[in-house]
mmCIF file of C-alpha atoms in Angstrom:
data_model
loop_
_atom_site.group_PDB
_atom_site.id
_atom_site.type_symbol
_atom_site.label_atom_id
_atom_site.label_comp_id
_atom_site.label_asym_id
_atom_site.label_seq_id
_atom_site.Cartn_x
_atom_site.Cartn_y
_atom_site.Cartn_z
ATOM 1 C CA TYR A 181 -91.849 148.141 224.715
ATOM 2 C CA HIS A 182 -88.769 150.632 225.437
ATOM 3 C CA LEU A 183 -88.984 153.961 223.938
ATOM 4 C CA ASN A 184 -86.052 155.047 221.934
ATOM 5 C CA ALA A 185 -86.335 158.094 220.681
ATOM 6 C CA ILE A 186 -88.707 161.285 220.456
ATOM 7 C CA THR A 187 -89.027 164.104 217.495
ATOM 8 C CA ASP A 188 -91.193 167.014 216.575
ATOM 9 C CA ASN A 189 -92.375 167.921 213.418
ATOM 10 C CA GLY A 190 -92.562 171.416 213.692
ATOM 11 C CA GLN A 191 -96.074 171.603 213.012
ATOM 12 C CA GLY A 192 -97.712 170.466 216.706
ATOM 13 C CA GLU A 193 -97.171 166.750 216.852
ATOM 14 C CA LEU A 194 -94.927 164.393 218.589
ATOM 15 C CA PHE A 195 -93.118 160.978 217.479
ATOM 16 C CA ILE A 196 -92.059 158.366 219.086
ATOM 17 C CA ALA A 197 -89.701 155.549 218.102
ATOM 18 C CA ALA A 198 -89.874 151.938 219.817
ATOM 19 C CA GLU A 199 -88.909 148.586 219.721
ATOM 20 C CA SER A 200 -90.987 145.722 217.904
ATOM 21 C CA GLY A 201 -91.941 148.021 214.721
ATOM 22 C CA TYR A 202 -93.749 150.261 216.809
ATOM 23 C CA VAL A 203 -94.043 154.297 216.493
ATOM 24 C CA TYR A 204 -96.573 156.546 217.806
ATOM 25 C CA ARG A 205 -98.012 160.121 217.329
ATOM 26 C CA SER A 206 -99.161 162.621 219.345
ATOM 27 C CA GLY A 207 -101.085 166.232 218.553
ATOM 28 C CA ASP A 208 -102.153 167.264 222.188
ATOM 29 C CA ASP A 209 -98.051 167.613 223.742
ATOM 30 C CA GLY A 210 -98.189 164.090 224.868
ATOM 31 C CA ALA A 211 -101.448 164.338 226.194
ATOM 32 C CA SER A 212 -103.059 160.789 224.032
ATOM 33 C CA TRP A 213 -100.815 158.693 221.681
ATOM 34 C CA GLU A 214 -101.740 157.236 218.541
ATOM 35 C CA THR A 215 -100.068 153.903 217.730
ATOM 36 C CA LEU A 216 -98.301 153.969 213.800
ATOM 37 C CA LYS A 217 -97.119 150.239 212.537
ATOM 38 C CA PRO A 218 -94.593 150.912 210.004
ATOM 39 C CA PRO A 219 -94.356 147.616 208.390
ATOM 40 C CA TYR A 220 -91.083 146.000 210.350
ATOM 41 C CA ASP A 221 -91.687 144.427 213.700
ATOM 42 C CA GLY A 222 -88.355 144.770 214.582
ATOM 43 C CA SER A 223 -86.453 147.544 217.234
ATOM 44 C CA PHE A 224 -86.618 151.363 215.625
ATOM 45 C CA PHE A 225 -83.727 153.095 217.323
ATOM 46 C CA ASP A 226 -83.749 156.774 216.093
ATOM 47 C CA ILE A 227 -86.264 159.068 214.332
ATOM 48 C CA VAL A 228 -86.700 162.416 212.844
ATOM 49 C CA ALA A 229 -89.507 164.619 211.842
ATOM 50 C CA TYR A 230 -90.079 167.620 209.732
ATOM 51 C CA GLY A 231 -93.184 168.740 207.731
ATOM 52 C CA ASP A 232 -95.152 165.599 206.676
ATOM 53 C CA ASN A 233 -91.992 163.242 206.471
ATOM 54 C CA ILE A 234 -91.159 161.181 209.225
ATOM 55 C CA ILE A 235 -87.904 158.703 208.925
ATOM 56 C CA VAL A 236 -87.099 155.426 211.463
ATOM 57 C CA THR A 237 -84.357 153.468 211.726
ATOM 58 C CA GLY A 238 -83.373 149.860 213.442
ATOM 59 C CA LEU A 239 -81.923 146.644 213.807
ATOM 60 C CA ARG A 240 -80.798 144.740 210.581
ATOM 61 C CA GLY A 241 -80.277 148.566 208.014
ATOM 62 C CA HIS A 242 -83.878 148.974 208.034
ATOM 63 C CA VAL A 243 -85.033 152.312 207.603
ATOM 64 C CA PHE A 244 -88.557 153.622 206.610
ATOM 65 C CA ILE A 245 -89.681 156.401 205.416
ATOM 66 C CA SER A 246 -93.465 158.189 205.787
ATOM 67 C CA ARG A 247 -94.603 161.359 203.748
ATOM 68 C CA ASP A 248 -98.256 161.581 205.318
ATOM 69 C CA ARG A 249 -97.479 161.873 209.021
ATOM 70 C CA GLY A 250 -96.977 158.390 209.382
ATOM 71 C CA ASP A 251 -99.978 157.016 207.745
ATOM 72 C CA THR A 252 -98.085 155.061 205.372
ATOM 73 C CA TRP A 253 -94.617 153.853 204.797
ATOM 74 C CA LYS A 254 -92.016 152.740 202.474
ATOM 75 C CA PRO A 255 -88.813 151.061 203.124
ATOM 76 C CA LEU A 256 -85.759 152.738 201.745
ATOM 77 C CA PRO A 257 -83.157 150.193 200.932
ATOM 78 C CA THR A 258 -79.850 150.440 202.609
ATOM 79 C CA GLY A 259 -77.715 147.325 200.997
ATOM 80 C CA ILE A 260 -76.982 146.944 204.772
ATOM 81 C CA GLN A 261 -78.012 144.309 208.081
ATOM 82 C CA THR A 262 -76.672 146.063 210.711
ATOM 83 C CA ALA A 263 -78.313 147.768 213.270
ATOM 84 C CA LEU A 264 -78.707 151.522 212.669
ATOM 85 C CA THR A 265 -78.894 153.706 215.618
ATOM 86 C CA ALA A 266 -79.052 158.015 214.612
ATOM 87 C CA ILE A 267 -80.215 159.989 212.279
ATOM 88 C CA THR A 268 -79.050 163.775 211.694
ATOM 89 C CA ARG A 269 -80.556 165.990 209.404
ATOM 90 C CA LEU A 270 -78.008 168.347 207.186
ATOM 91 C CA GLN A 271 -78.459 171.946 206.906
ATOM 92 C CA ASN A 272 -78.723 170.734 202.683
ATOM 93 C CA ASN A 273 -81.710 168.381 203.792
ATOM 94 C CA GLN A 274 -79.843 165.637 203.500
ATOM 95 C CA LEU A 275 -79.660 162.945 206.326
ATOM 96 C CA VAL A 276 -76.899 161.219 207.448
ATOM 97 C CA ILE A 277 -77.740 157.639 209.365
ATOM 98 C CA VAL A 278 -74.782 156.214 211.711
ATOM 99 C CA GLY A 279 -74.780 152.817 213.384
ATOM 100 C CA HIS A 280 -72.886 149.485 213.867
ATOM 101 C CA ALA A 281 -69.724 148.158 212.544
ATOM 102 C CA GLY A 282 -68.441 151.709 210.937
ATOM 103 C CA VAL A 283 -71.483 152.210 208.996
ATOM 104 C CA VAL A 284 -72.122 156.110 207.856
ATOM 105 C CA LEU A 285 -75.123 156.231 205.182
ATOM 106 C CA LEU A 286 -75.964 159.350 203.116
ATOM 107 C CA VAL A 287 -79.547 159.777 202.472
ATOM 108 C CA ASP A 288 -80.265 162.080 199.319
ATOM 109 C CA GLY A 289 -82.432 165.139 199.688
ATOM 110 C CA SER A 290 -85.299 163.383 198.386
ATOM 111 C CA MET A 291 -85.040 160.453 200.528
ATOM 112 C CA ASN A 292 -84.619 157.869 197.870
ATOM 113 C CA THR A 293 -80.992 156.952 197.432
ATOM 114 C CA THR A 294 -78.284 155.841 200.333
ATOM 115 C CA SER A 295 -74.510 156.265 199.721
ATOM 116 C CA LEU A 296 -72.720 153.849 201.915
ATOM 117 C CA TYR A 297 -69.556 154.721 203.715
ATOM 118 C CA ARG A 298 -67.729 152.409 206.083
ATOM 119 C CA LEU A 299 -65.127 153.815 209.321
ATOM 120 C CA SER A 300 -62.094 151.825 208.867
ATOM 121 C CA SER A 301 -61.961 151.426 212.454
ATOM 122 C CA ARG A 302 -65.203 149.405 211.743
ATOM 123 C CA SER A 303 -66.467 150.559 215.509
ATOM 124 C CA ALA A 304 -70.012 151.415 216.297
ATOM 125 C CA THR A 305 -71.516 154.706 216.506
ATOM 126 C CA SER A 306 -74.413 156.224 218.326
ATOM 127 C CA ASP A 307 -75.082 159.477 217.618
ATOM 128 C CA ALA A 308 -73.783 162.071 214.977
ATOM 129 C CA ALA A 309 -74.725 165.866 214.784
ATOM 130 C CA GLU A 310 -73.356 168.879 211.895
ATOM 131 C CA ILE A 311 -70.775 170.817 213.163
ATOM 132 C CA SER A 312 -70.121 172.858 210.294
ATOM 133 C CA ALA A 313 -70.519 172.613 206.506
ATOM 134 C CA ASN A 314 -69.492 169.113 205.663
ATOM 135 C CA GLN A 315 -68.242 168.184 209.381
ATOM 136 C CA LEU A 316 -70.126 165.640 211.509
ATOM 137 C CA MET A 317 -68.657 165.419 215.082
ATOM 138 C CA LEU A 318 -69.095 161.389 215.461
ATOM 139 C CA VAL A 319 -69.708 159.621 218.998
ATOM 140 C CA GLY A 320 -69.893 155.704 219.715
ATOM 141 C CA GLU A 321 -67.382 153.212 220.959
ATOM 142 C CA HIS A 322 -64.443 155.102 219.517
ATOM 143 C CA GLY A 323 -65.278 158.228 221.170
ATOM 144 C CA ALA A 324 -65.764 160.979 219.276
ATOM 145 C CA SER A 325 -64.445 162.087 215.702
ATOM 146 C CA VAL A 326 -64.583 164.441 213.183
ATOM 147 C CA LEU A 327 -66.021 162.988 209.797
ATOM 148 C CA ASN A 328 -65.464 165.265 206.236
ATOM 149 C CA LEU A 329 -68.237 163.901 204.706
ATOM 150 C CA CYS A 330 -66.372 165.474 201.761
ATOM 151 C CA ASP A 331 -63.492 163.068 201.713
ATOM 152 C CA ALA A 332 -66.730 159.875 202.656
ATOM 153 C CA PHE A 333 -68.620 160.872 200.106
ATOM 154 C CA THR A 334 -66.661 162.584 197.415
ATOM 155 C CA GLU A 335 -68.307 160.903 194.578
ATOM 156 C CA VAL A 336 -72.058 162.188 196.152
ATOM 157 C CA LEU A 337 -71.117 165.387 196.983
ATOM 158 C CA SER A 338 -68.614 166.692 194.466
ATOM 159 C CA GLU A 339 -70.388 170.015 193.451
ATOM 160 C CA GLY A 340 -71.098 170.900 197.499
ATOM 161 C CA CYS A 341 -67.379 170.159 198.436
ATOM 162 C CA LYS A 342 -65.346 172.560 195.917
#
């Protein structure tokens, strides 16, 4: 299987997102790996871990969250069916997930809800990086562009955008 992304949780563990619903965990700097199995058989494209929290994204709008280092998983409903390619953890602990068809999802800090924004171009985004407060650099089939999160998510971010 293709191994698509790797991250560390800041506590000495590495995690890999892979095809066919596989996630791998290593507690010894990659010398050995344990197979974790979120409840989905499709490909995962990105993974972010911090502390005990792990988030993976993949095909058909699937996002899964583990709050116990990958031992158990729960789906995060997204309401979309398009591939989600990258996760960015913001300074305020919210997450932004980007993908195909112009999808940009904002995940609240408690990782319970998502808000959807679509780029007007509907082009695929392969990655995002926070370049300043409420500003993301997006890269993908449209090239590189800046997204103002306050403009995209006006109702959700009203307090942090004043």
